[in-house]
GROMACS .gro file of C-alpha atoms in nm:
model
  406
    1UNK     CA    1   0.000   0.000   0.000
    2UNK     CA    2   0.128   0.343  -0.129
    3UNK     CA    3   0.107   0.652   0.130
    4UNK     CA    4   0.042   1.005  -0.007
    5UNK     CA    5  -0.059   1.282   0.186
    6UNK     CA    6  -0.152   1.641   0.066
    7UNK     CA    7   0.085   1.934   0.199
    8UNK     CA    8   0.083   2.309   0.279
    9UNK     CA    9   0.271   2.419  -0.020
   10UNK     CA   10   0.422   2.744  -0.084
   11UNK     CA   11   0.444   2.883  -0.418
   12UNK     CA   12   0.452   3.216  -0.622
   13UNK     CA   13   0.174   3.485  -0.626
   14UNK     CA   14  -0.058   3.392  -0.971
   15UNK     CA   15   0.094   3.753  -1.144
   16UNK     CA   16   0.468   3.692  -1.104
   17UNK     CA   17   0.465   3.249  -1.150
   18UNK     CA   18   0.573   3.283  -1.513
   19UNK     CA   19   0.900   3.550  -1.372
   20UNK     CA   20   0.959   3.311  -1.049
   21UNK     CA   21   0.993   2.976  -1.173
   22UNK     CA   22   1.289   2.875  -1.383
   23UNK     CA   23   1.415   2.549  -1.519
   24UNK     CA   24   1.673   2.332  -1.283
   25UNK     CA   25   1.997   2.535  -1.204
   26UNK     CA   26   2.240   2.305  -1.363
   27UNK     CA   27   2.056   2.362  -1.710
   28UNK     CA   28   2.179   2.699  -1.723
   29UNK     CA   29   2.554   2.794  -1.847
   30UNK     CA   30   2.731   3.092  -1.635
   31UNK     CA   31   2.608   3.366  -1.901
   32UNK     CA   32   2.218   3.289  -1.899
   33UNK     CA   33   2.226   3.256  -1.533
   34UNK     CA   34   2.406   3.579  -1.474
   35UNK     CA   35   2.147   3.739  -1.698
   36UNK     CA   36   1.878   3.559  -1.483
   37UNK     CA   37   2.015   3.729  -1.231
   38UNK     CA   38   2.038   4.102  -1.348
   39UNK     CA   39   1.757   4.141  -1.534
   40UNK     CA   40   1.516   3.918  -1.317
   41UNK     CA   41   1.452   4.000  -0.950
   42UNK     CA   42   1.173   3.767  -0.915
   43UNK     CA   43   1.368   3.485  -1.068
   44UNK     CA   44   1.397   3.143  -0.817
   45UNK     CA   45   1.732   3.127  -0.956
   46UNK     CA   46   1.794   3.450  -0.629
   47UNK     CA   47   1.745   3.183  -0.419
   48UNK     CA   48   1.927   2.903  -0.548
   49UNK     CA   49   2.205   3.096  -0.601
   50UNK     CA   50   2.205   3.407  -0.431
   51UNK     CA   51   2.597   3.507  -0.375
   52UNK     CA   52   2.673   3.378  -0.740
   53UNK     CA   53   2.932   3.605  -0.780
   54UNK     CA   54   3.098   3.513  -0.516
   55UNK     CA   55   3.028   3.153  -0.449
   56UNK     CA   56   3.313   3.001  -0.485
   57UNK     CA   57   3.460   3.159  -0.208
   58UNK     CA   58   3.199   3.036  -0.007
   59UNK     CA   59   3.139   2.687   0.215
   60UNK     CA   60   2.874   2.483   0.151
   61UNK     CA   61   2.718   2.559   0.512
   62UNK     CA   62   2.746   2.972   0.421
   63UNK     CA   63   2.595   2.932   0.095
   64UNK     CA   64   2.290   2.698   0.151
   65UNK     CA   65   2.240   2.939   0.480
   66UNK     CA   66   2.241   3.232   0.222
   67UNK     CA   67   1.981   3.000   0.039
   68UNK     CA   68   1.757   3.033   0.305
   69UNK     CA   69   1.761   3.370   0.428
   70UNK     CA   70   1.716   3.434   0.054
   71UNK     CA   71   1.360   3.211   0.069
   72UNK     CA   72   1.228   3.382   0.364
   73UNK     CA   73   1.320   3.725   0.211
   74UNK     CA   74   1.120   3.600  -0.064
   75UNK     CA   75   0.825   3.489   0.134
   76UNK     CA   76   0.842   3.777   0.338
   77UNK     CA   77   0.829   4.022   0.063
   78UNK     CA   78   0.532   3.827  -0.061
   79UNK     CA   79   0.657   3.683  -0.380
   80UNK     CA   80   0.591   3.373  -0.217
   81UNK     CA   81   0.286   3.266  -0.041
   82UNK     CA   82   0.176   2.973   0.152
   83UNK     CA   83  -0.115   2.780   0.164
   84UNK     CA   84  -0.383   2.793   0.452
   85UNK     CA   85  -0.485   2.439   0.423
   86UNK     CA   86  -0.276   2.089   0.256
   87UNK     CA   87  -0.337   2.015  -0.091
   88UNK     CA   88  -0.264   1.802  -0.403
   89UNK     CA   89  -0.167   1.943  -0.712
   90UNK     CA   90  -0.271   1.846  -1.096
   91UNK     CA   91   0.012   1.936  -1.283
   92UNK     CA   92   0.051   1.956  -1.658
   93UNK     CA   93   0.339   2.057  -1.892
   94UNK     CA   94   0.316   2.108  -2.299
   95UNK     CA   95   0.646   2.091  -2.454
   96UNK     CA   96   0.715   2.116  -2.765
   97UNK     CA   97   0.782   1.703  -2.798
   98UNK     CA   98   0.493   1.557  -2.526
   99UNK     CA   99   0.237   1.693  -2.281
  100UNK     CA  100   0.278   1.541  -1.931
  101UNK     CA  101   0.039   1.531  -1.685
  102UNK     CA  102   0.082   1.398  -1.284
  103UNK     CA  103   0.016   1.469  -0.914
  104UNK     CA  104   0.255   1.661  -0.665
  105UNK     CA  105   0.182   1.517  -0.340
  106UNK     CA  106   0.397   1.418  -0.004
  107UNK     CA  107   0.507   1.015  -0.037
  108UNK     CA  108   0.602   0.819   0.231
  109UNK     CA  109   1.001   0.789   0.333
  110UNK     CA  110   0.845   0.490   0.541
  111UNK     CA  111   0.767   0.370   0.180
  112UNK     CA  112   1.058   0.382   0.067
  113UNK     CA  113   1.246   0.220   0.335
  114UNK     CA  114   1.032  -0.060   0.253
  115UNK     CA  115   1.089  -0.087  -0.110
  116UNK     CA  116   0.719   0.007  -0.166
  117UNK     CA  117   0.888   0.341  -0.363
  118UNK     CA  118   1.105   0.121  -0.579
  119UNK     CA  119   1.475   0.242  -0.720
  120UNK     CA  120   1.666   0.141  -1.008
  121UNK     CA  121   1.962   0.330  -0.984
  122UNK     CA  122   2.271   0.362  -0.724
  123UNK     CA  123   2.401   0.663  -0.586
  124UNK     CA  124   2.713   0.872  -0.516
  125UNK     CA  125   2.698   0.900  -0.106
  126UNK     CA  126   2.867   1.224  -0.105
  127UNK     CA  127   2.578   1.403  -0.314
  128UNK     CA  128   2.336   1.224  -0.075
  129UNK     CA  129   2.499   1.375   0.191
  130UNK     CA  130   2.559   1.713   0.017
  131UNK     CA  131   2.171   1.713  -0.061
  132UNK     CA  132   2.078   1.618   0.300
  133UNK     CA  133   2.265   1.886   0.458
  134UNK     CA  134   2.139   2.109   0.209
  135UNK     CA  135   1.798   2.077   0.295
  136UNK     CA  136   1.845   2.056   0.663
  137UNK     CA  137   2.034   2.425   0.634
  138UNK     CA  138   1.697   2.572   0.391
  139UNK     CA  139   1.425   2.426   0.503
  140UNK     CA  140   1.233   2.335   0.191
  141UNK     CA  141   1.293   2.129  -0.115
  142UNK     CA  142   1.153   2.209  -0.455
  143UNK     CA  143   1.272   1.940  -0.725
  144UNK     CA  144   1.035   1.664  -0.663
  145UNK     CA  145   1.094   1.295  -0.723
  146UNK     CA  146   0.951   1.197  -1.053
  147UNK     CA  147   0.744   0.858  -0.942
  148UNK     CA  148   0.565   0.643  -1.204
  149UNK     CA  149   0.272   0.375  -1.119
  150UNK     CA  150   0.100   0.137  -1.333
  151UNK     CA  151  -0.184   0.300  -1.559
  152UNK     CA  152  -0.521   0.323  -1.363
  153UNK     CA  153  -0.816   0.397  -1.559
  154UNK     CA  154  -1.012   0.572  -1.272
  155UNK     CA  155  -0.769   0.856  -1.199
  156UNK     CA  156  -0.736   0.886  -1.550
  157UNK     CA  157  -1.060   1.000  -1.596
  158UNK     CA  158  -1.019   1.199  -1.283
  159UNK     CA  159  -0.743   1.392  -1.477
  160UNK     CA  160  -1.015   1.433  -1.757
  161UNK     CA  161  -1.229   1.575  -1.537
  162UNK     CA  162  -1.011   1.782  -1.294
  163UNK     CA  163  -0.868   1.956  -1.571
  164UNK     CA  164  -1.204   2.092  -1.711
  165UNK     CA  165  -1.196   2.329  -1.389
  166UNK     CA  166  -1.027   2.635  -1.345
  167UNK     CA  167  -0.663   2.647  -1.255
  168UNK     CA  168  -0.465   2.803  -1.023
  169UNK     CA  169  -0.170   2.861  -1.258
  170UNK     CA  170  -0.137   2.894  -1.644
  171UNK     CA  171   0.150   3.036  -1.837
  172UNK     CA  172   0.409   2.999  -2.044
  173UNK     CA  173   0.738   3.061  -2.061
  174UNK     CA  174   1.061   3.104  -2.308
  175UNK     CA  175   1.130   2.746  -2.421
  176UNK     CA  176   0.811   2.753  -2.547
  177UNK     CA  177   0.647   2.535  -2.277
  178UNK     CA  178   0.310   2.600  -2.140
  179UNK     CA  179   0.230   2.504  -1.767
  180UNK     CA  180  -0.098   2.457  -1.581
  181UNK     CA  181  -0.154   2.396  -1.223
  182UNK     CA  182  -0.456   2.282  -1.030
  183UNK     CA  183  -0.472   2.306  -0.646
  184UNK     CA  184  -0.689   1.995  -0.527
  185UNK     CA  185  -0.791   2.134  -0.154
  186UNK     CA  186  -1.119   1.915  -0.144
  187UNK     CA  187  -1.191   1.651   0.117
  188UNK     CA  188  -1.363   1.405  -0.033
  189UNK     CA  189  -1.139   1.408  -0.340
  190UNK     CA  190  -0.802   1.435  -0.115
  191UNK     CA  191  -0.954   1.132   0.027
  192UNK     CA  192  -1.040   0.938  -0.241
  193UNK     CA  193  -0.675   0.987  -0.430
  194UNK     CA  194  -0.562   0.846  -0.121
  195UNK     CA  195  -0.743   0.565  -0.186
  196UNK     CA  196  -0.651   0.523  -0.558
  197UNK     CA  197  -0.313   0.500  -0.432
  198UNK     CA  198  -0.311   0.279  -0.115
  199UNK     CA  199  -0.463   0.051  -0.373
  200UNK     CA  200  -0.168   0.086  -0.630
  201UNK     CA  201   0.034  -0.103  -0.390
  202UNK     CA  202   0.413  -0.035  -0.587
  203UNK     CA  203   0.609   0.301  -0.705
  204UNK     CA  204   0.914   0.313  -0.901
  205UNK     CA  205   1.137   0.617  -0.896
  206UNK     CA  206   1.220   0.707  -1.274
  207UNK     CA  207   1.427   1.020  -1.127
  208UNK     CA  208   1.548   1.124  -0.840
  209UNK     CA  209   1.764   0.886  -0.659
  210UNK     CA  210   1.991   1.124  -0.506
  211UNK     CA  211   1.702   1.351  -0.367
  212UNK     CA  212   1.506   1.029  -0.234
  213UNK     CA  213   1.807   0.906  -0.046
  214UNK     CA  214   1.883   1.249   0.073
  215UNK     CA  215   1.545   1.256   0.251
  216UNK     CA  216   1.545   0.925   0.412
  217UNK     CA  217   1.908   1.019   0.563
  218UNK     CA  218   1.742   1.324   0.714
  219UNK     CA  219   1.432   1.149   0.817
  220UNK     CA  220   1.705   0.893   1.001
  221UNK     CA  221   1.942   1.190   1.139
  222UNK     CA  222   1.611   1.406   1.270
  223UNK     CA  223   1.295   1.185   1.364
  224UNK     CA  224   1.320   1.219   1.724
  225UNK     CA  225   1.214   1.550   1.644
  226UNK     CA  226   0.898   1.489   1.621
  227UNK     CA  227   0.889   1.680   1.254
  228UNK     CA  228   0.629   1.518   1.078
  229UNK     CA  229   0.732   1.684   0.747
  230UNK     CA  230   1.065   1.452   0.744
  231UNK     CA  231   0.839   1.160   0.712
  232UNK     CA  232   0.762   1.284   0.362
  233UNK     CA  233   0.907   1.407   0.059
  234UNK     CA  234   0.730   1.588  -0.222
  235UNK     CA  235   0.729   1.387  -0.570
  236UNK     CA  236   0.578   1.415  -0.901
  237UNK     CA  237   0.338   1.094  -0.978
  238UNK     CA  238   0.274   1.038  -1.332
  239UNK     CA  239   0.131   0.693  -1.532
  240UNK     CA  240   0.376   0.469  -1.669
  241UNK     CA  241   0.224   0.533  -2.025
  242UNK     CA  242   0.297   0.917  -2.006
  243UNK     CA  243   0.660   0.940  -1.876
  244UNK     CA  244   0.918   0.993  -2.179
  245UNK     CA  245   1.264   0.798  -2.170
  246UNK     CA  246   1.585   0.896  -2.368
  247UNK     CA  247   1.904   0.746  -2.394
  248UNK     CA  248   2.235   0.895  -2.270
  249UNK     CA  249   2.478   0.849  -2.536
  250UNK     CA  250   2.904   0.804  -2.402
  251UNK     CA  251   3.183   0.974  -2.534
  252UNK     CA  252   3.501   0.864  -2.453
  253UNK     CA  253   3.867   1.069  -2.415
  254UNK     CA  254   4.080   0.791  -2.545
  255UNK     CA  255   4.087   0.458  -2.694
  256UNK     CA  256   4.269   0.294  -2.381
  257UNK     CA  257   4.621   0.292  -2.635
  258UNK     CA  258   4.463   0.111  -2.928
  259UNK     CA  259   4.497   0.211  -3.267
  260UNK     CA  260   4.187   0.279  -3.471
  261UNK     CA  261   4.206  -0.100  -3.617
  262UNK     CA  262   4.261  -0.276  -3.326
  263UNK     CA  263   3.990  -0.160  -3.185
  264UNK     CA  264   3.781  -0.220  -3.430
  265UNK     CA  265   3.908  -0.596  -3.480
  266UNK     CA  266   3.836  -0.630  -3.097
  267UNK     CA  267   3.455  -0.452  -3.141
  268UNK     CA  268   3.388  -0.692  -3.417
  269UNK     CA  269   3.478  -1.016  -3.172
  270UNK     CA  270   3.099  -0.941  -3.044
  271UNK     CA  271   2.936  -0.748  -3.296
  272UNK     CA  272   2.882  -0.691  -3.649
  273UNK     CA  273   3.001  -0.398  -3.784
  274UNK     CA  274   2.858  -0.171  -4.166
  275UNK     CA  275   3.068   0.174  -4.197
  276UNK     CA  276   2.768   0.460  -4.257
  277UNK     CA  277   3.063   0.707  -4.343
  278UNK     CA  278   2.894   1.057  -4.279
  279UNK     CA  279   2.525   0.918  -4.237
  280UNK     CA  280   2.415   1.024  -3.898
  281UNK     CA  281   2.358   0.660  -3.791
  282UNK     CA  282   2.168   0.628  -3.452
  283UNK     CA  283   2.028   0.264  -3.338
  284UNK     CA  284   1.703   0.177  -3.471
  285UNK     CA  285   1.645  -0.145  -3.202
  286UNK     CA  286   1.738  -0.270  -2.901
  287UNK     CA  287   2.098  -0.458  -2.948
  288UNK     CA  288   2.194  -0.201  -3.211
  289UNK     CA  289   2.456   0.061  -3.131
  290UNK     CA  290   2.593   0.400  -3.281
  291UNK     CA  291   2.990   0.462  -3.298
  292UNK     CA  292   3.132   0.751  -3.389
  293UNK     CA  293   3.497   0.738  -3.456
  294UNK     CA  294   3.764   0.937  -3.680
  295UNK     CA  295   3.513   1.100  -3.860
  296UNK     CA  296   3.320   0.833  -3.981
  297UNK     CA  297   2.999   0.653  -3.801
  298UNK     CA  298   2.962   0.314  -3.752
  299UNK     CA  299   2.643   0.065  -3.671
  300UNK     CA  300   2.715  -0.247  -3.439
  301UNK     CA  301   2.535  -0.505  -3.430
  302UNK     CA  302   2.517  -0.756  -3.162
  303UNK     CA  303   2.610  -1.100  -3.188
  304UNK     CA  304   2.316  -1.225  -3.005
  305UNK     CA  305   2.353  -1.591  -3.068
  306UNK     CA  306   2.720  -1.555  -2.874
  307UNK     CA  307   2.514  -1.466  -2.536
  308UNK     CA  308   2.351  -1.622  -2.284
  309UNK     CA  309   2.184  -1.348  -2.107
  310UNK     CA  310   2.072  -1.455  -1.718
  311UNK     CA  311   1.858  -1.130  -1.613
  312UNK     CA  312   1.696  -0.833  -1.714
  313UNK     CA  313   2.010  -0.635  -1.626
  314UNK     CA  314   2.263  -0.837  -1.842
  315UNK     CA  315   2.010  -0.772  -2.176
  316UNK     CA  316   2.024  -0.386  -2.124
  317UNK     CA  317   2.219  -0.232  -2.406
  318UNK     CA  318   2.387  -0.022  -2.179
  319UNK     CA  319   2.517  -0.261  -1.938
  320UNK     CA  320   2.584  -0.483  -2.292
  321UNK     CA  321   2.800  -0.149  -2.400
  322UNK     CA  322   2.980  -0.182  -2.085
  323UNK     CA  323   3.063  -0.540  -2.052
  324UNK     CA  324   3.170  -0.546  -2.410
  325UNK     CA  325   3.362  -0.249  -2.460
  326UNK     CA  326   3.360   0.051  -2.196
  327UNK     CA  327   3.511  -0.205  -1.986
  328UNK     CA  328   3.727  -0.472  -2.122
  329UNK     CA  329   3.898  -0.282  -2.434
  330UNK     CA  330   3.860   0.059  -2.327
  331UNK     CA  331   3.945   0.022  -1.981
  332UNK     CA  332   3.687   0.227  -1.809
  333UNK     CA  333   3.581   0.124  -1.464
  334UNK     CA  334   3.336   0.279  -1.201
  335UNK     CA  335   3.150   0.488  -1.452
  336UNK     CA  336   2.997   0.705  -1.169
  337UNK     CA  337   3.349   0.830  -1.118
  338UNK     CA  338   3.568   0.774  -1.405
  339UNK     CA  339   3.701   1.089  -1.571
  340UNK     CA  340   3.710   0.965  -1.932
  341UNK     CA  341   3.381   0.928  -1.988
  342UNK     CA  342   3.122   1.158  -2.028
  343UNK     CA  343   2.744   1.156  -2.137
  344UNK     CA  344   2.534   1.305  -2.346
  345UNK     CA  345   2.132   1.301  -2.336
  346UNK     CA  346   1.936   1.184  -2.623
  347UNK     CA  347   1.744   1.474  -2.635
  348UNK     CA  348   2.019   1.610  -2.801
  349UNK     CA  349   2.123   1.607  -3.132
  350UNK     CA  350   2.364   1.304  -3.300
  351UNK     CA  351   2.553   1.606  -3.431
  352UNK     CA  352   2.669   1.722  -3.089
  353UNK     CA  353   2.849   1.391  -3.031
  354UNK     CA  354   3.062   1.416  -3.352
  355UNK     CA  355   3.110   1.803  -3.299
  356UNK     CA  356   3.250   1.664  -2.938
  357UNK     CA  357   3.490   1.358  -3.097
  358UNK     CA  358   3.601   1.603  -3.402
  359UNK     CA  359   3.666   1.870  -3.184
  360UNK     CA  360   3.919   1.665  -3.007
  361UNK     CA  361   3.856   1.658  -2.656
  362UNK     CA  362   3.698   1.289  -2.706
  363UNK     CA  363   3.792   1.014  -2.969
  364UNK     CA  364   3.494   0.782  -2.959
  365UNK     CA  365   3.137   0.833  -2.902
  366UNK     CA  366   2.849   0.581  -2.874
  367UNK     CA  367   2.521   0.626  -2.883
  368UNK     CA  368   2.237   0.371  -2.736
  369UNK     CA  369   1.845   0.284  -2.823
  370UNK     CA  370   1.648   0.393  -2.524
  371UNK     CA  371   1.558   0.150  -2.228
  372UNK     CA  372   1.170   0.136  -2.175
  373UNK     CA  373   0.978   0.160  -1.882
  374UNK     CA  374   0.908  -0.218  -1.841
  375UNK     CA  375   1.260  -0.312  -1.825
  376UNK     CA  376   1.332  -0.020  -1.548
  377UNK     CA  377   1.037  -0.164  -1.366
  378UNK     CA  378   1.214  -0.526  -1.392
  379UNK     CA  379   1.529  -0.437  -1.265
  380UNK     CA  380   1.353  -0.233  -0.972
  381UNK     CA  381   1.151  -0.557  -0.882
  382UNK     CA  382   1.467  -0.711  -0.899
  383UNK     CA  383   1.632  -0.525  -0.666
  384UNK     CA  384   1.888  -0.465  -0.902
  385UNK     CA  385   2.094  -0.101  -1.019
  386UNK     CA  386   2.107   0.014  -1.364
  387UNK     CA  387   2.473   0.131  -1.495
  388UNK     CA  388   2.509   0.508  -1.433
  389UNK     CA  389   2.331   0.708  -1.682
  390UNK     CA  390   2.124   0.510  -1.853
  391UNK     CA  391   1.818   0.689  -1.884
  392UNK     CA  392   1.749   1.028  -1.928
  393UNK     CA  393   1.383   1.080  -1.829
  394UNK     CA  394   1.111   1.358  -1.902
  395UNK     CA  395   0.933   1.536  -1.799
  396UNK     CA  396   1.127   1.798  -1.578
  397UNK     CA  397   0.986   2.033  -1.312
  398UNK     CA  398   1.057   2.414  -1.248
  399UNK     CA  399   1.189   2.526  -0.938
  400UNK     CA  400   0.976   2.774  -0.747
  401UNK     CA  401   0.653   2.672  -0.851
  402UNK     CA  402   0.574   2.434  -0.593
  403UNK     CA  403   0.780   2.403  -0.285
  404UNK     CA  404   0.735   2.120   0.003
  405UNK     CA  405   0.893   2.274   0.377
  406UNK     CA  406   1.053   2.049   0.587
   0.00000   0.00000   0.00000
């Protein structure tokens, strides 16, 4: 049985959402977040990173206390409000690839302990810890953990419904997205979502590993407290059918000493191998694989017939790319850590791969066909971890327009 519970939210006044909320810091490069920053005094991104000029003279304790002096200037200057009484949220995003649609409510760390909340990926423990003290300096957390569940016909027409009322929130912004948010304050329907999702019985985590852990090490390190807002942590719950998964593509800095043909005679041990010269070549089916290399691409083919796969795990191309390659001629190890790889998301285009290898800071690049939800769900059930980077998953939520205190 799932656990979610409706929460007192605070989030931006209705006439300044669209100048508040922003995309995730890390998407932005040092020039668009300094003009954030001086053009935008409403702008999230204040908070997040409020002595930007300066913050690399700063600790990590200084800065994420400058974080939340930041927030409650923000609150108090009412930019931010709270709400009077919990709530769910309906939450819907149009891109300009897929609409998404999905529920922000509080789910259970209890969960989670229990492996109700399922996880599919491993995790660095020095970001965990980073994260936790991060939110037990400010307070509040505003990057929810994108959940999925099985399809279920009854809050789908639910959705329908809910979304013929009026919203609390719509706008757009500058990548072209439109956003619409519906509060959901109602008893009897707080209730019965409750329901809906005590009955669902299993959750998997499709993003958000780090934040996830992050909570349940806080909930550990500060329960005797008696703060019932640490048994929670605010995710995003969206059908299985609706959540969008990419590959991440590798580059690689070197080819671990081997010339060009010898690497190629050791590729084609386990593979079979058609140059596509300057086609931009990406895989059309699982077992296929991109290669760029010297200014020419490459598809591989698996050898299928030469495996005997045992699990899920072992048939995922990227854990194939690894155990063929990556590892034993390239030489890469824990791929979490290892400084020669790096990864591109497939929401990018093939063309930013070669620009990578031909501008010469990488000599190999591979690119993947995406893993699909039922084989994330497998491995989860499984108990078993996905290599690093495997999936890069949509959609992705804006800071500052829904935030969960702790």
């Amino acid at each position: 049985m799932a656990k979610i519970i409706p929460f007192k939210a605070v989030r931006p006044t209705p006439d300044k959402v669209s100048l508040v909320t922003s995309r995730s810091y890390d998407d932005y490069g040092a020039a668009e977040l300094a003009s954030h920053l001086e053009f935008n005094p409403f702008s999230f991104l204040h908070i997040l990173n409020p002595a930007y000029v300066n913050q690399q003279k700063l600790g990590w304790e200084k800065r994420f206390k400058l974080v939340e002096h930041k927030y409650q200037d923000f609150k108090n200057e009412g930019i931010l409000i709270q709400e009077e009484s919990p709530a769910f949220y309906l939450y819907e995003i149009h891109s300009n690839r897929h609409t998404f649609t999905g529920i922000l409510a509080g789910t259970s760390v209890e969960d989670y302990q229990k492996n109700i909340i399922k996880k599919h990926e491993d995790t660095l423990q020095y970001r965990v810890d980073l994260f936790k003290d991060y939110l037990h300096e400010t307070g509040f957390n505003t990057e929810p953990v994108l959940i999925t569940y099985k399809d279920n016909p009854a809050l789908s027409d639910w959705i329908v419904n809910k979304k013929k009322s009026r919203p609390v929130y719509e706008f757009s912004t500058t990548n072209k997205e439109k956003h619409i948010l519906w509060s959901v304050s109602d008893s009897e329907e707080i209730n019965w979502l409750e329901k809906q999702f005590s009955e669902i019985g299993t959750l998997y985590i499709a993003d958000g590993h780090h934040r996830s852990a992050s909570s349940e090490l806080l909930y550990e390190e500060n329960k005797a407290s008696g703060n019932v807002n640490l048994n929670y942590f605010m995710s995003f719950l969206i059908p299985d059918s609706n959540v969008k998964i990419y590959e991440y593509n590798r580059v690689i800095n070197d080819l671990n000493g081997h010339s060009k043909d010898d690497f190629i005679k050791k590729i084609a041990k386990n593979f079979v191998i058609k140059t596509k010269k300057q086609e931009l070549w990406k895989p059309r089916h699982k077992f296929e694989f991109g290669m760029y290399l010297d200014g020419e691409f490459y598809a591989l083919r698996l050898k299928e017939e030469q495996f005997s796969f045992k699990n899920v795990l072992e048939r995922l191309d990227a854990q194939i790319l690894y155990d063929t390659i990556l590892h034993p001629i390239l030489g890469l190890g824990d791929l979490r850590t290892d400084e020669r790889i790096a990864y591109v998301p497939g929401t990018k285009s093939i063309t930013s791969i070669k620009d990578m290898v031909d501008g010469g800071e990488f000599k190999v690049g591979f690119m993947l066909y995406p893993i699909n939800i039922e084989e994330i769900k497998a491995i989860a059930d499984l108990n078993m971890i996905m290599p690093p980077k495997s999936t890069y998953i949509e959609p992705k939520f804006r800071s500052g327009l829904v935030v969960y205190e702790l």
